[in-house]
Amino acid sequence: MDFIEFIKDHYSSGKSPSSFKLPQDLENTISDIVLPYLKKNSSDNKLDPYLVEFFVYQKMYRILDKGLLCCNGSVSYCDIDNDLVSNALVDNVEKIANEFGYLKIPSYCDQRLDDALQELDNTWDRTIKRIKSGENTSFNIKETTTGEQDWSLGYDSKDKLDDAFFKTLPQVDIADIVMHIGDRINIWSHFTHIKTRYNKKKKPAPLAINACVLSDAFGIGTEKMADMSDLNHNLLRSTQEDFIRIDTLCAASDGACNIVHSLPIFKGWNLMDDKLLADADGQKLPTSESTIQSRYSRKYLGKSPGISIYTLIANFIAVNAKNIGLNEYEGHSLYDMVNGNKTDVDINMVTGDNHSLNQLNFVTLDSIDVNYVPSIENIKEAAKELYSVKSLDQYTGIISPKGVIDKNLITTQKRGILRVLISLLLHVILV
């Protein structure tokens, strides 16, 4: 910071690079290996101002990347304190938690912490006991060529897909399905005009809305849709501009989700009898036009730019979705996806692949009464990062913890943890 302050003060006062001279105390902090590279010629007594400036920039980049320096004018490198609610609001944590219905938040570093640690300790004891007794038949132990023990998990074989019922159903066009659902639940009423007054066309034509929605879904555009369907292009263009926007699409989608949720068959898709499990995953799609979120990814899209459609699925319906860039980590948006669910579908558990993994998600989702159960790609590597409540010498089985949880450290950070949870609850943090 001393280097940054000195350079900033030097140039903000109107001084030129020729008068730049680094104080001796700052110059002494630079290693002898680096000093020769900050001079134009090895015989120079002064350090080159331009080389020193780029040296400071390089140091800033490394420290920023490590999280030791922040820049509040940046989105990625700003101080977390700027994104949180005021510290005084933590005193009203019980009132805020009761207002939103999440009663465990005030006791998160007290009773909730004790309950979680006790549950973890019981899980360790139960797991080790089942492995030693052979009760866990899916846990396979074998001896390697070096004489050491190795383990693996057995998985159930895939059941053959029984689609006999669906084979009896007639094939129906997607456009007809959308029209049928739209007429049944009056989905067209959600598509309001972008202007609240001074507009001649207050209600859209259902057929035009259907064509615009499908043209966006298929990525073909209204012009091509007009040619394919013999609909008037000006009608589709005006409908697209006046009625199709994120607010109306979300409202229509929520209405369709609610009608499916009300059907008796919805509970028949539950994987567990008493809890509803949702899955969050991103689908990478190319973009026909360059947007602020479009990024290149040779792994997923080759040479085309695109975005990721991060979707939360519960029993085959999309209860929430979000566009994120291919350079953005999916796990950072998981809390917003679950907490931002505006449908009648009450999610109890959420899963996702390795891209949804985030150490904070276990805590933040638990605070809103949602269990986070990620699908671990490499379970053996993940088992090496487990922690326990008891000391390490208490575990002598084939699976052992890496370390012991420091309960005192968690309790000392209680106010900071509650401040983060309240900020998330109040949607102060913009992801």
Coordinates of C-alpha atoms in Angstrom, one line a residue:
M1 CA 0.0 0.0 0.0
D2 CA 2.9 2.4 0.6
F3 CA 4.1 2.0 -3.0
I4 CA 0.5 2.6 -4.2
E5 CA 0.1 5.7 -2.0
F6 CA 3.5 7.2 -3.1
I7 CA 2.8 6.7 -6.8
K8 CA -0.7 8.1 -6.5
D9 CA 0.5 11.2 -4.5
H10 CA 3.3 11.8 -6.9
Y11 CA 1.3 11.9 -10.1
S12 CA -1.9 13.5 -8.6
S13 CA 0.2 16.5 -7.5
G14 CA 1.1 17.1 -11.2
K15 CA 4.8 15.9 -11.0
S16 CA 6.4 14.4 -14.1
P17 CA 8.0 10.9 -14.3
S18 CA 11.5 12.5 -14.5
S19 CA 11.2 13.8 -11.0
F20 CA 10.1 10.5 -9.7
K21 CA 12.4 9.1 -7.0
L22 CA 11.4 6.3 -4.7
P23 CA 12.2 6.9 -1.0
Q24 CA 15.0 4.9 0.4
D25 CA 12.9 3.1 3.0
L26 CA 10.6 1.8 0.2
E27 CA 13.5 0.9 -2.1
N28 CA 15.0 -1.2 0.7
T29 CA 11.9 -3.4 0.8
I30 CA 12.6 -4.5 -2.8
S31 CA 14.7 -7.7 -3.0
D32 CA 18.2 -7.4 -4.5
I33 CA 17.2 -9.9 -7.2
V34 CA 14.4 -7.6 -8.5
L35 CA 16.3 -4.3 -8.2
P36 CA 18.4 -4.6 -11.4
Y37 CA 15.3 -5.2 -13.4
L38 CA 13.9 -1.9 -12.3
K39 CA 16.7 0.1 -13.9
K40 CA 17.1 1.0 -17.5
N41 CA 20.9 0.5 -17.3
S42 CA 22.7 -1.4 -14.6
S43 CA 24.9 1.6 -13.9
D44 CA 21.9 3.9 -13.1
N45 CA 21.6 5.2 -9.6
K46 CA 17.9 5.8 -9.9
L47 CA 15.1 3.3 -10.5
D48 CA 13.2 3.8 -13.8
P49 CA 9.7 5.3 -12.9
Y50 CA 7.9 3.3 -15.6
L51 CA 9.4 0.0 -14.6
V52 CA 8.6 0.7 -10.9
E53 CA 5.0 1.5 -11.8
F54 CA 4.6 -1.8 -13.7
F55 CA 6.3 -3.6 -10.8
V56 CA 3.7 -2.2 -8.5
Y57 CA 0.9 -3.2 -10.9
Q58 CA 2.2 -6.7 -11.0
K59 CA 2.3 -6.9 -7.2
M60 CA -1.2 -5.5 -7.1
Y61 CA -2.5 -8.2 -9.5
R62 CA -1.0 -11.0 -7.4
I63 CA -2.3 -9.6 -4.1
L64 CA -5.8 -9.0 -5.6
D65 CA -5.8 -12.6 -6.9
K66 CA -5.0 -13.9 -3.4
G67 CA -7.8 -11.8 -1.9
L68 CA -5.4 -9.7 0.3
L69 CA -6.3 -6.5 -1.5
C70 CA -9.7 -5.1 -2.6
C71 CA -10.9 -2.5 -5.0
N72 CA -14.5 -1.3 -4.2
G73 CA -14.9 0.0 -7.8
S74 CA -14.6 -3.5 -9.1
V75 CA -17.3 -6.2 -9.2
S76 CA -14.9 -9.2 -8.7
Y77 CA -12.4 -7.6 -6.3
C78 CA -14.5 -5.4 -4.1
D79 CA -14.5 -5.7 -0.3
I80 CA -17.3 -8.0 1.0
D81 CA -18.0 -5.4 3.7
N82 CA -19.5 -3.1 1.0
D83 CA -22.0 -5.7 0.0
L84 CA -23.3 -6.5 3.5
V85 CA -26.0 -4.8 5.5
S86 CA -24.9 -2.5 8.3
N87 CA -23.5 -4.1 11.4
A88 CA -26.3 -2.6 13.5
L89 CA -29.0 -4.7 11.8
V90 CA -27.4 -7.8 13.4
D91 CA -29.0 -6.7 16.6
N92 CA -32.4 -7.2 15.0
V93 CA -31.6 -10.7 13.7
E94 CA -34.5 -12.4 15.6
K95 CA -37.1 -9.9 14.2
I96 CA -35.8 -10.3 10.6
A97 CA -35.6 -14.1 10.9
N98 CA -39.2 -14.3 12.3
E99 CA -40.4 -12.0 9.5
F100 CA -39.1 -14.4 6.8
G101 CA -39.9 -17.6 8.8
Y102 CA -36.4 -18.9 9.2
L103 CA -36.2 -19.3 12.9
K104 CA -32.9 -21.2 13.1
I105 CA -30.8 -18.2 11.9
P106 CA -30.5 -16.3 15.3
S107 CA -29.2 -19.5 17.0
Y108 CA -26.8 -20.4 14.1
C109 CA -23.6 -20.2 16.1
D110 CA -25.2 -21.5 19.3
Q111 CA -27.9 -24.2 19.4
R112 CA -27.8 -24.8 15.6
L113 CA -24.0 -25.3 15.7
D114 CA -24.3 -27.7 18.6
D115 CA -27.0 -29.7 16.8
A116 CA -24.9 -29.9 13.6
L117 CA -21.8 -31.0 15.4
Q118 CA -23.7 -33.7 17.3
E119 CA -25.2 -34.9 14.0
L120 CA -21.8 -35.0 12.5
D121 CA -20.4 -37.0 15.4
N122 CA -23.2 -39.5 15.3
T123 CA -22.8 -39.9 11.5
W124 CA -19.1 -40.7 11.9
D125 CA -19.8 -43.3 14.6
R126 CA -22.7 -44.8 12.6
T127 CA -20.7 -44.9 9.3
I128 CA -17.6 -46.5 10.8
K129 CA -19.7 -49.1 12.7
R130 CA -21.6 -50.1 9.5
I131 CA -18.3 -50.5 7.5
K132 CA -16.6 -52.6 10.2
S133 CA -19.6 -54.8 10.7
G134 CA -20.1 -55.3 7.0
E135 CA -23.7 -53.9 7.3
N136 CA -22.9 -51.4 4.5
T137 CA -22.8 -53.9 1.6
S138 CA -22.2 -51.1 -0.9
F139 CA -18.8 -50.3 0.6
N140 CA -16.3 -52.5 -1.0
I141 CA -12.8 -53.0 0.6
K142 CA -10.0 -54.7 -1.3
E143 CA -6.3 -55.2 -0.9
T144 CA -3.9 -53.6 -3.4
T145 CA -0.7 -55.2 -4.8
T146 CA 1.3 -53.2 -2.2
G147 CA -0.6 -54.8 0.6
E148 CA -2.6 -51.6 1.5
Q149 CA -6.4 -51.5 1.8
D150 CA -8.4 -49.6 -0.8
W151 CA -12.1 -49.0 -1.0
S152 CA -14.8 -48.2 -3.5
L153 CA -18.6 -47.7 -3.6
G154 CA -20.9 -50.0 -5.4
Y155 CA -23.8 -48.5 -7.3
D156 CA -27.2 -50.0 -8.2
S157 CA -27.6 -51.1 -11.8
K158 CA -29.7 -49.0 -14.0
D159 CA -33.3 -50.1 -14.3
K160 CA -34.6 -50.6 -17.8
L161 CA -36.7 -47.6 -18.9
D162 CA -40.4 -48.6 -18.9
D163 CA -42.0 -46.3 -21.5
A164 CA -44.9 -48.6 -22.5
F165 CA -47.5 -46.0 -21.3
F166 CA -45.9 -43.1 -23.2
K167 CA -45.8 -45.2 -26.4
T168 CA -49.5 -45.3 -26.4
L169 CA -49.8 -41.5 -26.4
P170 CA -50.1 -39.7 -29.7
Q171 CA -47.4 -37.3 -30.8
V172 CA -48.5 -33.6 -30.4
D173 CA -46.7 -30.5 -31.7
I174 CA -45.1 -28.3 -29.1
A175 CA -47.1 -25.3 -30.4
D176 CA -50.3 -27.1 -29.7
I177 CA -49.2 -28.0 -26.2
V178 CA -48.4 -24.3 -25.4
M179 CA -51.7 -23.2 -26.8
H180 CA -53.6 -25.8 -24.7
I181 CA -51.8 -24.9 -21.5
G182 CA -52.1 -21.2 -22.2
D183 CA -55.9 -21.4 -22.8
R184 CA -56.4 -23.6 -19.8
I185 CA -54.7 -21.4 -17.2
N186 CA -55.0 -18.1 -19.2
I187 CA -51.3 -17.7 -19.4
W188 CA -51.8 -14.9 -21.9
S189 CA -52.9 -12.5 -19.2
H190 CA -49.4 -12.4 -17.8
F191 CA -48.1 -10.8 -21.0
T192 CA -48.9 -7.2 -20.3
H193 CA -47.9 -4.2 -22.5
I194 CA -44.6 -2.5 -21.7
K195 CA -46.4 0.8 -21.6
T196 CA -49.0 1.2 -18.8
R197 CA -50.9 3.9 -20.7
Y198 CA -51.2 5.5 -24.1
N199 CA -51.1 2.2 -25.9
K200 CA -53.8 1.0 -28.4
K201 CA -53.1 -2.7 -28.1
K202 CA -53.6 -3.7 -24.5
K203 CA -53.9 -7.4 -24.9
P204 CA -51.7 -9.5 -27.2
A205 CA -52.9 -12.2 -29.7
P206 CA -52.3 -15.6 -28.1
L207 CA -51.1 -17.1 -31.4
A208 CA -48.6 -14.3 -31.8
I209 CA -47.3 -14.8 -28.2
N210 CA -47.0 -18.5 -28.9
A211 CA -45.0 -17.8 -32.0
C212 CA -42.7 -15.3 -30.3
V213 CA -42.0 -17.6 -27.3
L214 CA -41.2 -20.6 -29.5
S215 CA -39.0 -18.5 -31.9
D216 CA -36.9 -17.4 -28.9
A217 CA -36.9 -20.9 -27.5
F218 CA -35.6 -22.4 -30.8
G219 CA -33.3 -19.4 -31.4
I220 CA -34.6 -18.7 -34.9
G221 CA -36.0 -15.2 -34.4
T222 CA -39.4 -13.7 -35.3
E223 CA -38.5 -13.1 -38.9
K224 CA -37.8 -16.7 -39.7
M225 CA -40.8 -17.8 -37.6
A226 CA -43.0 -15.5 -39.7
D227 CA -41.8 -17.2 -42.9
M228 CA -42.3 -20.6 -41.5
S229 CA -45.8 -20.1 -40.1
D230 CA -47.2 -17.5 -42.6
L231 CA -47.9 -15.1 -39.7
N232 CA -47.5 -11.4 -40.3
H233 CA -43.9 -10.4 -39.5
N234 CA -45.0 -6.9 -38.3
L235 CA -47.4 -8.6 -35.9
L236 CA -44.7 -10.8 -34.4
R237 CA -42.2 -7.9 -34.3
S238 CA -44.6 -5.6 -32.4
T239 CA -45.6 -8.4 -30.1
Q240 CA -42.0 -9.2 -29.3
E241 CA -41.2 -5.6 -28.5
D242 CA -44.3 -4.8 -26.5
F243 CA -45.2 -8.0 -24.6
I244 CA -42.1 -10.3 -24.5
R245 CA -39.7 -9.4 -21.7
I246 CA -38.2 -11.1 -18.6
D247 CA -41.0 -10.0 -16.2
T248 CA -43.8 -11.4 -18.4
L249 CA -42.0 -14.6 -19.2
C250 CA -41.2 -15.3 -15.6
A251 CA -44.8 -14.7 -14.6
A252 CA -46.1 -17.0 -17.3
S253 CA -43.6 -19.7 -16.4
D254 CA -44.5 -19.5 -12.7
G255 CA -48.2 -19.9 -13.7
A256 CA -47.4 -23.0 -15.7
C257 CA -45.3 -24.5 -12.9
N258 CA -48.1 -23.9 -10.4
I259 CA -50.7 -25.7 -12.5
V260 CA -48.4 -28.7 -12.9
H261 CA -47.6 -28.6 -9.1
S262 CA -51.4 -28.8 -8.4
L263 CA -51.8 -32.0 -10.3
P264 CA -51.9 -35.3 -8.4
I265 CA -49.1 -36.8 -10.6
F266 CA -46.6 -34.2 -9.3
K267 CA -46.1 -36.1 -6.0
G268 CA -45.8 -39.3 -7.9
W269 CA -42.5 -38.1 -9.3
N270 CA -41.0 -37.6 -5.9
L271 CA -37.8 -39.5 -5.3
M272 CA -38.5 -39.4 -1.5
D273 CA -41.8 -39.7 0.1
D274 CA -41.6 -36.8 2.5
K275 CA -39.2 -34.4 0.8
L276 CA -39.0 -32.7 -2.6
L277 CA -35.6 -32.9 -4.3
A278 CA -34.6 -30.3 -6.9
D279 CA -31.6 -30.3 -9.2
A280 CA -29.6 -27.2 -10.4
D281 CA -27.5 -27.4 -13.5
G282 CA -26.4 -25.1 -16.4
Q283 CA -26.9 -25.7 -20.1
K284 CA -24.4 -24.1 -22.4
L285 CA -25.9 -22.6 -25.5
P286 CA -24.5 -20.4 -28.3
T287 CA -25.8 -16.9 -28.7
S288 CA -26.8 -15.5 -32.1
E289 CA -25.9 -12.0 -31.0
S290 CA -23.1 -10.7 -28.8
T291 CA -24.3 -9.8 -25.3
I292 CA -22.5 -8.6 -22.2
Q293 CA -22.6 -12.1 -20.8
S294 CA -21.5 -13.9 -23.9
R295 CA -18.2 -15.7 -23.5
Y296 CA -16.1 -18.1 -25.6
S297 CA -15.6 -21.7 -24.4
R298 CA -13.8 -24.1 -26.7
K299 CA -14.8 -27.0 -24.4
Y300 CA -18.6 -26.5 -24.7
L301 CA -19.2 -24.3 -27.8
G302 CA -16.1 -24.5 -30.0
K303 CA -15.5 -21.2 -31.7
S304 CA -18.9 -19.7 -30.9
P305 CA -19.7 -17.3 -28.0
G306 CA -22.5 -18.3 -25.7
I307 CA -24.0 -18.3 -22.2
S308 CA -25.1 -20.8 -19.6
I309 CA -28.8 -21.2 -18.7
Y310 CA -28.7 -22.1 -15.0
T311 CA -31.9 -23.9 -14.3
L312 CA -33.5 -25.3 -11.1
I313 CA -35.6 -28.4 -11.9
A314 CA -38.0 -30.0 -9.5
N315 CA -40.0 -33.0 -10.7
F316 CA -39.5 -32.1 -14.4
I317 CA -40.6 -28.5 -14.1
A318 CA -38.2 -25.4 -14.1
V319 CA -39.1 -23.5 -11.0
N320 CA -36.3 -20.9 -11.6
A321 CA -33.7 -20.0 -14.2
K322 CA -30.9 -17.5 -14.6
N323 CA -28.5 -16.5 -17.4
I324 CA -24.9 -16.6 -16.4
G325 CA -21.7 -16.2 -18.3
L326 CA -19.5 -19.2 -19.2
N327 CA -16.8 -17.6 -17.0
E328 CA -19.1 -17.5 -13.9
Y329 CA -19.2 -20.3 -11.4
E330 CA -22.6 -22.0 -11.1
G331 CA -22.3 -22.6 -7.3
H332 CA -22.2 -18.8 -6.7
S333 CA -25.8 -18.5 -8.0
L334 CA -27.3 -21.6 -6.3
Y335 CA -28.6 -19.7 -3.2
D336 CA -30.3 -17.1 -5.3
M337 CA -31.9 -19.8 -7.5
V338 CA -33.5 -21.5 -4.5
N339 CA -34.4 -18.5 -2.4
G340 CA -35.7 -16.7 -5.5
N341 CA -38.2 -19.4 -6.3
K342 CA -41.6 -17.6 -6.6
T343 CA -43.7 -20.7 -7.5
D344 CA -45.8 -22.7 -5.1
V345 CA -43.3 -25.5 -5.3
D346 CA -41.7 -25.9 -1.8
I347 CA -38.2 -27.3 -2.2
N348 CA -36.7 -29.3 0.7
M349 CA -33.5 -30.5 -0.8
V350 CA -31.3 -29.4 -3.7
T351 CA -28.5 -31.2 -5.5
G352 CA -26.1 -30.4 -8.3
D353 CA -22.9 -31.5 -9.9
N354 CA -19.3 -30.5 -9.0
H355 CA -19.9 -27.0 -10.5
S356 CA -22.5 -26.3 -7.7
L357 CA -20.1 -27.1 -5.0
N358 CA -19.4 -24.2 -2.7
Q359 CA -18.5 -24.4 1.0
L360 CA -20.8 -21.6 1.8
N361 CA -23.8 -23.3 0.1
F362 CA -24.0 -25.9 2.9
V363 CA -24.5 -23.1 5.4
T364 CA -26.5 -20.6 3.5
L365 CA -29.0 -23.1 2.2
D366 CA -29.4 -24.7 5.6
S367 CA -30.3 -21.3 7.0
I368 CA -33.4 -21.2 4.8
D369 CA -34.3 -24.8 5.7
V370 CA -33.0 -26.4 2.5
N371 CA -30.6 -29.4 2.6
Y372 CA -27.7 -29.2 0.1
V373 CA -26.8 -32.7 -1.1
P374 CA -24.4 -32.3 -4.0
S375 CA -23.5 -35.1 -6.3
I376 CA -19.7 -35.7 -5.7
E377 CA -17.8 -36.8 -8.8
N378 CA -14.8 -38.2 -7.0
I379 CA -16.0 -39.5 -3.7
K380 CA -12.6 -40.9 -2.6
E381 CA -10.9 -37.5 -3.0
A382 CA -13.7 -35.8 -1.2
A383 CA -13.4 -38.3 1.7
K384 CA -9.9 -37.0 2.3
E385 CA -11.2 -33.6 3.2
L386 CA -13.6 -34.6 6.0
Y387 CA -13.4 -33.1 9.5
S388 CA -14.6 -34.4 12.8
V389 CA -15.6 -33.3 16.3
K390 CA -13.5 -35.8 18.2
S391 CA -9.7 -36.0 18.1
L392 CA -8.1 -37.8 15.2
D393 CA -6.8 -40.7 17.3
Q394 CA -10.5 -41.8 17.9
Y395 CA -10.7 -42.9 14.2
T396 CA -8.7 -45.9 13.1
G397 CA -10.9 -47.2 10.3
I398 CA -10.2 -47.1 6.5
I399 CA -11.9 -43.6 6.4
S400 CA -10.5 -41.1 8.9
P401 CA -11.0 -37.3 9.2
K402 CA -8.4 -34.8 8.0
G403 CA -8.7 -32.6 11.1
V404 CA -10.8 -31.4 14.0
I405 CA -13.4 -28.6 13.7
D406 CA -12.5 -25.5 15.7
K407 CA -15.8 -24.7 17.4
N408 CA -14.4 -21.7 19.2
L409 CA -13.3 -20.1 16.0
I410 CA -16.8 -20.4 14.6
T411 CA -18.4 -19.0 17.7
T412 CA -16.1 -16.0 17.8
Q413 CA -17.2 -15.1 14.3
K414 CA -20.9 -15.3 15.2
R415 CA -21.7 -11.7 14.4
G416 CA -20.0 -11.8 11.1
I417 CA -21.8 -15.0 10.1
L418 CA -25.2 -13.6 11.1
R419 CA -24.5 -10.4 9.1
V420 CA -23.8 -12.5 6.0
L421 CA -26.9 -14.6 6.4
I422 CA -29.1 -11.5 6.9
S423 CA -27.6 -9.8 3.9
L424 CA -28.4 -12.8 1.7
L425 CA -31.9 -13.0 3.2
L426 CA -32.6 -9.3 2.4
H427 CA -31.1 -9.7 -1.1
V428 CA -28.6 -6.9 -0.5
I429 CA -25.8 -8.9 -2.2
L430 CA -26.1 -8.7 -5.9
V431 CA -24.6 -11.8 -7.6

